[in-house]
Tab-separated table of C-alpha atoms in Angstrom:
chain	number	residue	atom	x	y	z
A	1	GLU	CA	8.099	8.813	7.400
A	2	PRO	CA	11.290	8.688	9.344
A	3	GLU	CA	11.835	5.727	11.505
A	4	VAL	CA	14.167	4.114	14.018
A	5	THR	CA	15.956	1.040	12.604
A	6	GLN	CA	17.582	-1.779	14.552
A	7	THR	CA	19.901	-4.552	13.639
A	8	PRO	CA	19.995	-7.488	13.998
A	9	SER	CA	16.307	-8.351	14.145
A	10	HIS	CA	17.271	-11.522	16.015
A	11	GLN	CA	20.540	-12.770	17.572
A	12	VAL	CA	21.229	-16.066	19.205
A	13	THR	CA	24.316	-16.217	21.320
A	14	GLN	CA	25.931	-18.482	23.930
A	15	MET	CA	26.019	-17.468	27.541
A	16	GLY	CA	29.120	-15.406	28.328
A	17	GLN	CA	29.553	-14.113	24.843
A	18	GLU	CA	29.512	-10.311	23.969
A	19	VAL	CA	26.656	-8.935	22.019
A	20	ILE	CA	26.325	-5.610	20.277
A	21	LEU	CA	22.839	-4.403	19.258
A	22	ARG	CA	22.718	-1.510	16.774
A	23	CYS	CA	20.294	1.258	16.254
A	24	VAL	CA	19.929	4.097	13.804
A	25	PRO	CA	17.745	6.800	15.512
A	26	ILE	CA	15.656	9.338	13.528
A	27	SER	CA	18.245	11.791	12.080
A	28	ASN	CA	17.299	14.986	13.825
A	29	HIS	CA	16.697	13.411	17.190
A	30	LEU	CA	19.140	14.113	20.045
A	31	TYR	CA	17.795	11.886	22.837
A	32	PHE	CA	18.252	8.191	22.645
A	33	TYR	CA	17.053	5.237	24.766
A	34	TRP	CA	17.196	1.543	25.190
A	35	TYR	CA	14.273	-0.435	26.578
A	36	ARG	CA	13.816	-4.149	26.874
A	37	GLN	CA	10.841	-6.494	27.156
A	38	ILE	CA	11.364	-10.007	28.581
A	39	LEU	CA	8.753	-12.355	27.017
A	40	GLY	CA	5.438	-11.927	28.710
A	41	GLN	CA	6.540	-8.942	30.892
A	42	LYS	CA	6.314	-5.229	30.582
A	43	VAL	CA	8.686	-2.951	28.636
A	44	GLU	CA	11.338	-1.764	30.903
A	45	PHE	CA	13.607	1.302	30.712
A	46	LEU	CA	17.340	0.534	30.526
A	47	VAL	CA	19.177	3.749	29.745
A	48	SER	CA	18.838	7.214	28.235
A	49	PHE	CA	21.603	9.056	26.351
A	50	TYR	CA	22.066	12.648	25.405
A	51	ASN	CA	25.053	14.689	24.295
A	52	ASN	CA	27.303	11.736	24.253
A	53	GLU	CA	26.718	10.604	27.783
A	54	ILE	CA	24.351	8.532	29.785
A	55	SER	CA	21.509	10.747	31.235
A	56	GLU	CA	19.932	8.109	33.348
A	57	LYS	CA	20.096	4.373	33.746
A	58	SER	CA	18.037	1.743	35.538
A	59	GLU	CA	19.190	-0.814	38.042
A	60	ILE	CA	19.057	-3.365	35.234
A	61	PHE	CA	21.816	-1.478	33.419
A	62	ASP	CA	24.804	-2.867	35.370
A	63	ASP	CA	28.432	-2.937	34.458
A	64	GLN	CA	27.800	-5.605	31.889
A	65	PHE	CA	25.925	-3.047	29.723
A	66	SER	CA	27.333	-0.067	27.876
A	67	VAL	CA	26.063	2.306	25.233
A	68	GLU	CA	27.878	4.248	22.651
A	69	ARG	CA	27.295	6.565	19.814
A	70	PRO	CA	30.347	5.758	17.749
A	71	ASP	CA	29.488	8.067	14.785
A	72	GLY	CA	26.805	10.528	13.877
A	73	SER	CA	24.250	7.982	13.125
A	74	ASN	CA	24.519	4.798	15.086
A	75	PHE	CA	23.657	4.178	18.770
A	76	THR	CA	24.751	0.830	20.178
A	77	LEU	CA	24.031	-1.280	23.218
A	78	LYS	CA	26.694	-3.758	24.245
A	79	ILE	CA	26.291	-6.570	26.623
A	80	ARG	CA	29.773	-7.642	27.675
A	81	SER	CA	29.041	-11.168	28.954
A	82	THR	CA	25.557	-12.345	28.323
A	83	LYS	CA	23.444	-14.239	30.793
A	84	LEU	CA	20.421	-16.385	30.281
A	85	GLU	CA	18.192	-13.686	31.747
A	86	ASP	CA	19.446	-11.170	29.232
A	87	SER	CA	17.135	-12.954	26.703
A	88	ALA	CA	14.597	-10.305	25.705
A	89	MET	CA	13.447	-8.029	22.973
A	90	TYR	CA	15.576	-4.895	23.014
A	91	PHE	CA	13.910	-1.658	21.732
A	92	CYS	CA	15.844	1.384	20.804
A	93	ALA	CA	13.997	4.722	20.900
A	94	SER	CA	14.718	8.306	20.056
A	95	SER	CA	13.141	11.734	20.696
A	96	ASP	CA	13.581	15.208	19.476
A	97	ARG	CA	12.891	16.809	22.817
A	98	PRO	CA	14.119	16.384	26.433
A	99	GLY	CA	12.337	14.946	29.290
A	100	GLY	CA	9.446	17.038	30.454
A	101	GLY	CA	8.235	17.496	26.880
A	102	THR	CA	5.494	15.349	25.452
A	103	GLY	CA	7.505	12.274	26.272
A	104	GLU	CA	6.724	10.707	22.942
A	105	LEU	CA	9.335	8.356	21.959
A	106	PHE	CA	9.777	6.693	18.538
A	107	PHE	CA	10.631	3.056	18.854
A	108	GLY	CA	12.383	0.656	16.527
A	109	GLU	CA	11.003	-2.740	15.765
A	110	GLY	CA	13.307	-4.314	18.279
A	111	SER	CA	16.177	-6.811	18.332
A	112	ARG	CA	15.332	-10.190	19.824
A	113	LEU	CA	18.179	-11.569	21.824
A	114	THR	CA	18.259	-15.254	22.760
A	115	VAL	CA	20.947	-16.416	25.125
A	116	LEU	CA	21.552	-20.123	25.175
B	1	ASP	CA	7.568	-2.508	41.591
B	2	GLN	CA	4.430	-2.019	39.655
B	3	GLN	CA	3.954	1.681	39.419
B	4	VAL	CA	1.841	1.346	36.365
B	5	LYS	CA	-0.748	-1.444	36.227
B	6	GLN	CA	-2.922	-2.780	33.489
B	7	ASN	CA	-5.025	-5.368	35.251
B	8	SER	CA	-6.731	-6.795	32.210
B	9	PRO	CA	-4.268	-8.860	30.144
B	10	SER	CA	-6.818	-9.226	27.347
B	11	LEU	CA	-10.021	-7.687	26.069
B	12	SER	CA	-12.310	-8.864	23.240
B	13	VAL	CA	-14.722	-6.488	21.582
B	14	GLN	CA	-16.949	-6.629	18.570
B	15	GLU	CA	-16.247	-4.497	15.565
B	16	GLY	CA	-18.056	-1.129	15.800
B	17	ARG	CA	-18.423	-1.225	19.628
B	18	ILE	CA	-16.399	0.718	22.154
B	19	SER	CA	-13.186	-0.641	23.561
B	20	ILE	CA	-12.271	0.608	27.019
B	21	LEU	CA	-8.701	-0.119	28.241
B	22	ASN	CA	-7.860	0.728	31.819
B	23	CYS	CA	-4.659	1.661	33.621
B	24	ASP	CA	-3.866	2.489	37.199
B	25	TYR	CA	-0.680	4.108	38.636
B	26	THR	CA	0.702	4.484	42.121
B	27	ASN	CA	3.382	7.133	41.763
B	28	SER	CA	1.971	10.570	42.513
B	29	MET	CA	4.855	12.244	40.682
B	30	PHE	CA	3.653	10.997	37.340
B	31	ASP	CA	2.195	13.930	35.429
B	32	TYR	CA	2.198	12.804	31.774
B	33	PHE	CA	0.614	9.621	30.499
B	34	LEU	CA	0.774	7.988	27.170
B	35	TRP	CA	-0.722	5.051	25.331
B	36	TYR	CA	1.334	2.992	22.939
B	37	LYS	CA	0.079	0.341	20.588
B	38	LYS	CA	2.125	-2.632	19.619
B	39	TYR	CA	1.711	-5.119	16.845
B	40	PRO	CA	3.608	-8.400	16.797
B	41	ALA	CA	7.175	-8.081	15.661
B	42	GLU	CA	7.018	-4.327	15.762
B	43	GLY	CA	8.061	-1.715	18.245
B	44	PRO	CA	5.563	0.295	20.353
B	45	THR	CA	3.873	3.096	18.435
B	46	PHE	CA	2.725	6.258	20.149
B	47	LEU	CA	-1.012	6.577	20.078
B	48	ILE	CA	-2.244	9.380	22.374
B	49	SER	CA	-1.115	11.165	25.527
B	50	ILE	CA	-2.530	13.381	28.274
B	51	SER	CA	-1.043	15.789	30.703
B	52	SER	CA	-2.183	15.822	34.336
B	53	ILE	CA	-3.569	19.353	33.851
B	54	LYS	CA	-6.244	17.853	31.707
B	55	ASP	CA	-8.847	15.103	32.316
B	56	LYS	CA	-9.550	14.262	28.722
B	57	ASN	CA	-7.802	14.243	25.403
B	58	GLU	CA	-9.363	13.223	22.124
B	59	ASP	CA	-7.881	12.261	18.826
B	60	GLY	CA	-10.273	10.917	16.251
B	61	ARG	CA	-11.527	7.530	17.473
B	62	PHE	CA	-9.264	7.508	20.488
B	63	THR	CA	-10.026	9.320	23.780
B	64	VAL	CA	-7.963	9.159	26.923
B	65	PHE	CA	-9.519	10.067	30.306
B	66	LEU	CA	-7.528	10.787	33.350
B	67	ASN	CA	-8.824	10.712	36.937
B	68	LYS	CA	-6.041	12.048	39.045
B	69	SER	CA	-7.722	11.549	42.380
B	70	ALA	CA	-8.197	7.798	41.550
B	71	LYS	CA	-4.871	7.581	39.813
B	72	HIS	CA	-6.632	6.023	36.944
B	73	LEU	CA	-6.682	6.511	33.218
B	74	SER	CA	-8.616	4.824	30.438
B	75	LEU	CA	-8.353	4.673	26.688
B	76	HIS	CA	-11.600	4.582	24.749
B	77	ILE	CA	-11.679	3.489	21.123
B	78	VAL	CA	-14.882	4.053	19.354
B	79	PRO	CA	-15.890	2.559	16.970
B	80	SER	CA	-13.481	-0.371	17.273
B	81	GLN	CA	-12.024	-1.665	14.080
B	82	PRO	CA	-10.204	-5.019	13.366
B	83	GLY	CA	-7.084	-3.150	12.700
B	84	ASP	CA	-7.048	-1.980	16.239
B	85	SER	CA	-6.237	-5.499	17.397
B	86	ALA	CA	-2.912	-5.161	19.110
B	87	VAL	CA	-1.275	-4.945	22.589
B	88	TYR	CA	-1.903	-1.522	24.230
B	89	PHE	CA	0.592	-0.272	26.738
B	90	CYS	CA	-0.092	2.461	29.206
B	91	ALA	CA	2.997	4.457	30.106
B	92	ALA	CA	3.723	7.308	32.547
B	93	THR	CA	6.439	9.877	33.081
B	94	PHE	CA	6.957	13.106	34.918
B	95	TRP	CA	8.407	16.561	34.210
B	96	GLY	CA	12.186	16.121	34.518
B	97	GLY	CA	11.831	12.416	34.095
B	98	GLY	CA	14.127	12.519	31.109
B	99	ASN	CA	11.578	10.788	28.880
B	100	LYS	CA	12.000	7.725	30.981
B	101	LEU	CA	8.729	5.924	30.514
B	102	THR	CA	7.276	3.414	33.066
B	103	PHE	CA	5.129	0.923	31.190
B	104	GLY	CA	2.272	-1.148	32.302
B	105	THR	CA	2.177	-4.864	31.304
B	106	GLY	CA	-0.151	-4.267	28.388
B	107	THR	CA	-3.575	-5.388	27.330
B	108	GLN	CA	-4.134	-7.497	24.289
B	109	LEU	CA	-7.160	-6.177	22.424
B	110	LYS	CA	-8.865	-8.274	19.932
B	111	VAL	CA	-11.522	-6.741	17.802
B	112	GLU	CA	-13.749	-9.370	16.270
B	113	LEU	CA	-15.907	-9.097	13.206
């Protein structure tokens, strides 16, 4: 069964460092997302991406965050200068249909980011 | 901003009995609701969904009920199995919402032998 894959599974970084989280969405999917879950809290929407541009972003997704689809398979989330509060599990997700469809997203296993 | 609320952080049920997980929402624009299941160290996995034009959707052991007037939905699992032990997230979206899901905080279900 096709799946969304994410790397790294866990990254530890120093505050102020840049981090890139990588995702390979399901191959025929066109809509891509990043969500995050701070420990003990709910899963929160960060950004959606379609046709090589951001469709929507949350207020969490400030100028320190960026997303990119550098080639036909990868979808990356970059945090330019990490803060302690960026420590969370980051989930990539993809979908084969736009908003207003079933809304079913396929999630990856997550990348745990720990900022020290 | 808790537009989707799951007020029970945990639920313990005996194997074979019914599990009922509850979810409330406040945003009247939500018209599509989903349940995701999450095991430790894994991403959320889609379980079942319901559109606001329905009040019930059933898939095998899983049934979701929607009460629009009360802005309440529930997930029923019957019979519950030990493999159902996981965190269950309620999520909501709306037509034109771009697949942006608003999640609840989750309910940890433990099915005991």
